[in-house]
Short mmCIF file of C-alpha atoms and ligand atoms in Angstrom, two decimals:
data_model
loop_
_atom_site.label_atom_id
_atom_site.label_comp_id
_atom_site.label_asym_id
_atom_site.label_seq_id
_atom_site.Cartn_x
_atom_site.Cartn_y
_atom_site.Cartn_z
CA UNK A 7 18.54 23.80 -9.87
CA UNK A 8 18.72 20.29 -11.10
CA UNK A 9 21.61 18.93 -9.99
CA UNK A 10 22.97 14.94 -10.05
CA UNK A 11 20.84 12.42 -10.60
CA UNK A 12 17.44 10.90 -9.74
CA UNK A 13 16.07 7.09 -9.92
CA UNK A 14 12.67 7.07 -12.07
CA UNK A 15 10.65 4.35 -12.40
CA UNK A 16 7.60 6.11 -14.18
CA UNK A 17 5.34 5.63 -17.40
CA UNK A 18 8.31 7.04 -19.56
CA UNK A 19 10.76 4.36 -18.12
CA UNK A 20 8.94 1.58 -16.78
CA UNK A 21 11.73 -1.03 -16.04
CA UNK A 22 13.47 2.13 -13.91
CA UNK A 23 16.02 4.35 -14.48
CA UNK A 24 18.89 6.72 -13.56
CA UNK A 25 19.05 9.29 -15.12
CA UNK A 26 20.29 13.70 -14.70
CA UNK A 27 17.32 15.55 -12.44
CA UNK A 28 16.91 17.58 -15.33
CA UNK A 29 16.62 15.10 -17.90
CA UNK A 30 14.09 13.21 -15.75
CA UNK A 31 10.11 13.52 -16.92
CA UNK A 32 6.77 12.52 -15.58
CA UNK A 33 3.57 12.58 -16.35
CA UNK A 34 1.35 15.85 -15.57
CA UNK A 35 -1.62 13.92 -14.54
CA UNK A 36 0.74 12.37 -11.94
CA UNK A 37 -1.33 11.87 -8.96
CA UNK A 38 1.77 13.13 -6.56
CA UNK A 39 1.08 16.19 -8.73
CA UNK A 40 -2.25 16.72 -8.87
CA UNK A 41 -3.67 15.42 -5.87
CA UNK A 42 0.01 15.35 -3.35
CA UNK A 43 -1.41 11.75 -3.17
CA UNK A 44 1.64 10.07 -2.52
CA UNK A 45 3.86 9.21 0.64
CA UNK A 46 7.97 9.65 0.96
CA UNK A 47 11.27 8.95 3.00
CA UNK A 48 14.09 10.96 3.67
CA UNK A 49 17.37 8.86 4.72
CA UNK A 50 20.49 9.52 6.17
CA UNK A 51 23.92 7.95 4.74
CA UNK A 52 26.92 8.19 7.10
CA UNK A 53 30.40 7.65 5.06
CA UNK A 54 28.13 6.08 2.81
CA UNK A 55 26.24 4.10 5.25
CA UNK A 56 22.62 4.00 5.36
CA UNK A 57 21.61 4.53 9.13
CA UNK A 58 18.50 2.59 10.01
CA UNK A 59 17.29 1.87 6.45
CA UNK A 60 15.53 -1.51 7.57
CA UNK A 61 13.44 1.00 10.16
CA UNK A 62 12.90 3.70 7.37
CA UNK A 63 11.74 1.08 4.72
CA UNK A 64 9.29 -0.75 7.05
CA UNK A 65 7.93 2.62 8.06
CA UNK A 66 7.56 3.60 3.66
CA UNK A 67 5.98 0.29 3.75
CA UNK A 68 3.39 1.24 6.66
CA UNK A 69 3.07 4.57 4.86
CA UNK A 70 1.76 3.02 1.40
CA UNK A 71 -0.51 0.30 3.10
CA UNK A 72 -2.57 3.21 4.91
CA UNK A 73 -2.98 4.71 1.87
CA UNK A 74 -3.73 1.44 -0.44
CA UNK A 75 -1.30 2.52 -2.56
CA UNK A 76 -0.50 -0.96 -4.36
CA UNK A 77 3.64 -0.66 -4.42
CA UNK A 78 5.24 -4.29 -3.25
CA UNK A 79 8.46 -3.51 -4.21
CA UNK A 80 9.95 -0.83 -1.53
CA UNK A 81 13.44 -2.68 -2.13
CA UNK A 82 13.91 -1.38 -5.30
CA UNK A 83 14.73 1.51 -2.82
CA UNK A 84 18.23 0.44 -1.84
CA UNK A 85 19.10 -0.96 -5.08
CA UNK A 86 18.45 2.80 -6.63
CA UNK A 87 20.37 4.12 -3.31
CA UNK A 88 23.29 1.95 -4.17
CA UNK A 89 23.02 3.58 -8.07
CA UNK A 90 22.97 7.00 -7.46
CA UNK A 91 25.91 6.36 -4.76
CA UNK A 92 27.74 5.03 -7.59
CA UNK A 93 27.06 7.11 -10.45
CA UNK A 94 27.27 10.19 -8.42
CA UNK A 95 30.52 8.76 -6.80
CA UNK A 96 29.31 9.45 -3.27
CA UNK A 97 30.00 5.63 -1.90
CA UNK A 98 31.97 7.12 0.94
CA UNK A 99 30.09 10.18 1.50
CA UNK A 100 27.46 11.79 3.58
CA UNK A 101 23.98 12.41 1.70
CA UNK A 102 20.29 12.15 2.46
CA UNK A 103 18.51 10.20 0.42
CA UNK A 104 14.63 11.01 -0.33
CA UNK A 105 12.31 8.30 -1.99
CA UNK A 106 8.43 9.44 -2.90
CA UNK A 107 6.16 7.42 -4.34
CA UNK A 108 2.67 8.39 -6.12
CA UNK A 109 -0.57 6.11 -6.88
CA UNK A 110 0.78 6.92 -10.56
CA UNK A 111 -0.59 8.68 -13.35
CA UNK A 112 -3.95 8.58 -14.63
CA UNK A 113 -6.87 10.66 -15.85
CA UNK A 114 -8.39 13.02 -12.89
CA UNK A 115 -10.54 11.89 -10.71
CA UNK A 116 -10.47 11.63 -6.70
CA UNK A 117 -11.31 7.53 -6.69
CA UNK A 118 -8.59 5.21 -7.22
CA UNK A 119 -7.28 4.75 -10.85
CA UNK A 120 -9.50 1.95 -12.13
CA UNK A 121 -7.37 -0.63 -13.12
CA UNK A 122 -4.76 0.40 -10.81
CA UNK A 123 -1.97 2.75 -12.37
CA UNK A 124 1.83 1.87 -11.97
CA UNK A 125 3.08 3.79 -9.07
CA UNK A 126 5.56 6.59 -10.10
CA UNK A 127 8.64 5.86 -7.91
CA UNK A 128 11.66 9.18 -7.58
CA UNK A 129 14.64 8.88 -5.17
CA UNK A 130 17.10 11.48 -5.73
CA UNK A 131 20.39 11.59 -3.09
CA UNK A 132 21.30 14.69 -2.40
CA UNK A 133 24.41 16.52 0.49
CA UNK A 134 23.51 17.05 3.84
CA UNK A 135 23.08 21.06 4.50
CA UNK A 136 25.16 22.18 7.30
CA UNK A 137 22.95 22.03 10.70
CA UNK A 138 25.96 22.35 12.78
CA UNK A 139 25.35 25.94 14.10
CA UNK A 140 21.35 25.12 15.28
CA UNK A 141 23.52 21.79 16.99
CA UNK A 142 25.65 24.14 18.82
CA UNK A 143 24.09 26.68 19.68
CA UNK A 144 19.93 25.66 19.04
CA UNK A 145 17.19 27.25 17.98
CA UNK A 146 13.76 29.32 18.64
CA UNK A 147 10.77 27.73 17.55
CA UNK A 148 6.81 29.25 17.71
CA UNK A 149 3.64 27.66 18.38
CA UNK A 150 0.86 27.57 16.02
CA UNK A 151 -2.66 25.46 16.35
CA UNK A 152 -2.24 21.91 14.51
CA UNK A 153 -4.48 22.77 11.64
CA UNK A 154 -3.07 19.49 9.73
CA UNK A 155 -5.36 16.85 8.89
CA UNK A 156 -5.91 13.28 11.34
CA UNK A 157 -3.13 11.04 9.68
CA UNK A 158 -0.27 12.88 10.72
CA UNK A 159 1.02 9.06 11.20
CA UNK A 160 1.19 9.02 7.39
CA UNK A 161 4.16 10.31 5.87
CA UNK A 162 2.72 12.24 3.38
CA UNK A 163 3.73 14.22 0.49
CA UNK A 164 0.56 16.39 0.77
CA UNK A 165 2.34 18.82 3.30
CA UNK A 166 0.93 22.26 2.46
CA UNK A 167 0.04 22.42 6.27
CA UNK A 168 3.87 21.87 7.69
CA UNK A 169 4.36 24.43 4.58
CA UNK A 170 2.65 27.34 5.46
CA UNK A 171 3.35 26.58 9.50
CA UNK A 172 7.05 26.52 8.87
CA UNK A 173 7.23 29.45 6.67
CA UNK A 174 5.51 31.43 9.58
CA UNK A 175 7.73 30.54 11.71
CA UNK A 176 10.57 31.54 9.34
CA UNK A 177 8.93 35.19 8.53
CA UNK A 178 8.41 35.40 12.87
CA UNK A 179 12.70 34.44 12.97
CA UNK A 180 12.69 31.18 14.11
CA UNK A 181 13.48 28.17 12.79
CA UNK A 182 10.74 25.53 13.43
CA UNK A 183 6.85 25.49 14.03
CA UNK A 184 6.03 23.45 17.18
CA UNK A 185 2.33 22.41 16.33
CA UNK A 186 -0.40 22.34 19.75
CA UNK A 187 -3.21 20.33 19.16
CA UNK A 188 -5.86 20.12 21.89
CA UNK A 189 -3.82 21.85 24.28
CA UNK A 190 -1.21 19.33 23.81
CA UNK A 191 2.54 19.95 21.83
CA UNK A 192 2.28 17.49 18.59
CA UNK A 193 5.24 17.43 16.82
CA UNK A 194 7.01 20.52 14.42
CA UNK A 195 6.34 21.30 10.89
CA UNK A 196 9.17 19.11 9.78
CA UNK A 197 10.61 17.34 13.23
CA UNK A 198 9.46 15.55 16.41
CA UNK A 199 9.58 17.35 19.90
CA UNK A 200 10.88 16.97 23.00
CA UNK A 201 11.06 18.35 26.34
CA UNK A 202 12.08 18.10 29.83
CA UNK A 203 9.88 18.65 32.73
CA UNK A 204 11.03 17.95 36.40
CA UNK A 205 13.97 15.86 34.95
CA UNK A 206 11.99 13.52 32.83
CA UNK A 207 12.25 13.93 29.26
CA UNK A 208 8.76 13.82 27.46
CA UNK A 209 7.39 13.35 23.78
CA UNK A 210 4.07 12.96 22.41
CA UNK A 211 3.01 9.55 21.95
CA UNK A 212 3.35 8.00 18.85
CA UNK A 213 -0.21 7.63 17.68
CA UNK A 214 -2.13 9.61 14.79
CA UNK A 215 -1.13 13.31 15.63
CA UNK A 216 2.35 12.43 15.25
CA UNK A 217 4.86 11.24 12.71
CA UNK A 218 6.62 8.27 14.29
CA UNK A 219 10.13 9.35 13.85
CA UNK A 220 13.05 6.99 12.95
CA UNK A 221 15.51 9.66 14.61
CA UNK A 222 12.61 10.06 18.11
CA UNK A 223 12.58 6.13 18.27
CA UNK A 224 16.15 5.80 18.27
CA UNK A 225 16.40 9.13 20.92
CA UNK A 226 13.91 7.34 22.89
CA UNK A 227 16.10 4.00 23.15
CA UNK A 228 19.40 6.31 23.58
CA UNK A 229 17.71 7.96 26.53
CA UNK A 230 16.53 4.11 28.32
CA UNK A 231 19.99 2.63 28.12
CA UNK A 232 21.83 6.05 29.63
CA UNK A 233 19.10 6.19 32.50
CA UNK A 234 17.35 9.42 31.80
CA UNK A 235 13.89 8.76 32.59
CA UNK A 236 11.57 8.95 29.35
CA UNK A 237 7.69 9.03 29.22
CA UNK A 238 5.93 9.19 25.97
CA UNK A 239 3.32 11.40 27.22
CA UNK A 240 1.86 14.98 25.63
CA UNK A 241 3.29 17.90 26.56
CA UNK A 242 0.55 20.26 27.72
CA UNK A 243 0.27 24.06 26.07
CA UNK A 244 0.31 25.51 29.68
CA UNK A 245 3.89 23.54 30.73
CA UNK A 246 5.85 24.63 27.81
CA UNK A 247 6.75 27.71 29.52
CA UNK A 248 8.05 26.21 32.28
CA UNK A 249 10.16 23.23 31.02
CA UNK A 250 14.17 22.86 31.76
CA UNK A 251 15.25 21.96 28.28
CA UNK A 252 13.78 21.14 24.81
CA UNK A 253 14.75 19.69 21.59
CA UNK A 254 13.56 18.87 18.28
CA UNK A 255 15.00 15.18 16.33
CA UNK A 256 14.77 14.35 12.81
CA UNK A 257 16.86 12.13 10.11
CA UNK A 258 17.79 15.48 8.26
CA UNK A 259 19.73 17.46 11.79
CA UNK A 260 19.48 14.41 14.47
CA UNK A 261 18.91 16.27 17.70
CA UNK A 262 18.87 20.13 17.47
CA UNK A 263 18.23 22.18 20.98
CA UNK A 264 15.31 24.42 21.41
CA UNK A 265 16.60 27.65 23.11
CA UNK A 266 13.58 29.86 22.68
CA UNK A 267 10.02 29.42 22.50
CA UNK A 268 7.51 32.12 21.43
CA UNK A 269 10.22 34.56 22.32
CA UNK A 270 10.66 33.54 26.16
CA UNK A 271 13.89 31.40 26.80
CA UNK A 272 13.73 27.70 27.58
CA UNK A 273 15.65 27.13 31.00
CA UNK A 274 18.38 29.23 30.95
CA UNK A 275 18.03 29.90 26.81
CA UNK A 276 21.17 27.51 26.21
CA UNK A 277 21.24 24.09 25.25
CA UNK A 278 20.54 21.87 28.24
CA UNK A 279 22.64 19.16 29.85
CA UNK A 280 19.92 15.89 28.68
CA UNK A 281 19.99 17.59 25.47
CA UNK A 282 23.79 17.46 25.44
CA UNK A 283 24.40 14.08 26.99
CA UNK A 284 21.36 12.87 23.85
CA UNK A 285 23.05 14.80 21.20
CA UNK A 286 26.48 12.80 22.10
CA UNK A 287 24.81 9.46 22.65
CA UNK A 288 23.17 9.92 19.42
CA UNK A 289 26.21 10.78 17.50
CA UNK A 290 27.57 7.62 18.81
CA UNK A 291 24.90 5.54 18.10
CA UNK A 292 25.25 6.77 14.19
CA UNK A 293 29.25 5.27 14.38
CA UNK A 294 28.23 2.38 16.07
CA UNK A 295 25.55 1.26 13.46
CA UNK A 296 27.74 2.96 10.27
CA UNK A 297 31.03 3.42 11.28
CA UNK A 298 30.65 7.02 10.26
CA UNK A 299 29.42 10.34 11.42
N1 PMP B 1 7.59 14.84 12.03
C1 PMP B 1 7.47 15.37 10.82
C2 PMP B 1 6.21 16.08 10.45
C3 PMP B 1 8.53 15.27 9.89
O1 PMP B 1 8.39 15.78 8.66
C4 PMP B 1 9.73 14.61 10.29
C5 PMP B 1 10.92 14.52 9.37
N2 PMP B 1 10.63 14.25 8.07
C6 PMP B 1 9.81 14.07 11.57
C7 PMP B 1 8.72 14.20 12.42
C8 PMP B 1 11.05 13.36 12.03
O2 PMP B 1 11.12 12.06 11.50
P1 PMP B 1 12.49 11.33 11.25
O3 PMP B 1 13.26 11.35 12.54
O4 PMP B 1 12.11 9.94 10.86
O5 PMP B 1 13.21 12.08 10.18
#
């Protein structure tokens, strides 16, 4: 259950530390803990390569500003990275990295700590599971009403709403929520979506009902330079029946096909041909940038 190693940097080891998962402590009164108020990153190493850390980092950054939480050290992130690559021998090797920091530990109450308390800082690096059969062959997703809060632009640790959506889905046999929020197809529980309607591929715009996502941005970019016509505009609830092709992108399975929706096929109910041209151009974007994938 607690396997390798995790970076620290907590009120037991303030300088920072690496150290076995299991070994690792923090306070109870954590406010990650008590309150989920904290914010996180999940990156993706290729052959050892981080892809798009700058991008991830800025959007950590972003992440703590909106919350006030008082951390101006976010590159102590790749200098733990580089640790754990080395003391879990993994400089050549595929992993996904997740960072979370907390406003810290300090007696409860729902106003800031006050003085400030020393952000509790965890990255732990971790193998990529296998996503290659949902690649191939895609997945069936359900719609459920967004019941998430208005900050869905944060990335948040406080995700008992993508919890409870995605285990739903998971108990109704398919592998992703796709959240509808004023008629409108947000995001999932734990990706961005996509979907093509009348040959132009469509996403929701990235403002506060959406996470921004590193792996969407980069789709979005992909899709410009190979001349598939891309809108950031809302799907509506009434035109996900009818689109040609779908898909869903994060850092953790890139670009994963949606095959089934609510139990009625997408298109034809096999991955379609933008979804297979993205899925390639995204793959070589990843060696391009790393060298590895
Ligand atoms: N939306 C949500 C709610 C997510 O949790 C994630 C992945 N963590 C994404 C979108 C995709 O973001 P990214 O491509 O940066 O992993």
């Amino acid at each position: 259950m607690f396997e390798g190693f995790v970076y620290v940097r907590a009120c037991l080891y303030p300088e920072g530390v690496v150290l076995p998962a299991g070994d690792a402590a923090v306070s109870v009164w954590d406010r990650g803990f008590v309150f989920g108020d904290g914010v996180y990153e999940v990156v993706r190493a290729y052959g050892g390569r981080w892809f798009r850390m700058r991008e991830h980092l800025r959007r950590l950054r972003r992440s703590l500003e909106e919350t006030r939480i008082g951390f101006d050290e976010v590159d102590v992130v790749e200098k733990a990275a580089g640790a754990l690559q080395r003391v879990q021998e993994l400089e050549e090797a595929d992993g996904l990295l997740y960072v979370q920091i907390t406003r810290g530990a300090a007696p409860r109450s729902h106003a800031f700590p006050d003085p400030p308390a020393e952000p509790t800082v965890l990255v732990a690096l971790t193998a990529v599971p296998d996503f290659s059969e949902e690649v191939e062959k895609g997945v069936a997703v359900v719609t459920r009403e967004d019941f998430r809060w208005h900050r869905c632009d944060i990335k948040t640790i406080a995700l008992q709403g993508n919890v409870l959506a995605l285990q739903e889905a998971k108990e109704a046999g398919a592998k992703e929520c796709l959240f509808v929020r004023d008629g409108a197809a947000t995001e999932g529980s734990h990706s961005n979506f996509f979907g093509v309607k009348d040959g132009v591929l469509r996403t929701h715009p990235a403002d506060r009902r959406i996470l921004a996502g590193i792996t969407r941005e980069c789709v979005l970019e992909l899709a410009r330079e190979a001349g598939v016509s891309a809108e950031e505009a809302a799907i509506g609830r009434e035109e996900l029946a009818g689109l040609e092709e779908a898909f869903l992108t994060a850092t953790s399975f890139e670009v994963v096909p949606v095959v089934q929706m609510d139990g009625r096929p997408i298109g034809d109910g096999k991955p379609g041909p933008v979804t297979r041209r993205l899925q390639e151009a995204f793959r070589e974007c990843v060696r391009r940038e790393t060298g590895g994938a």
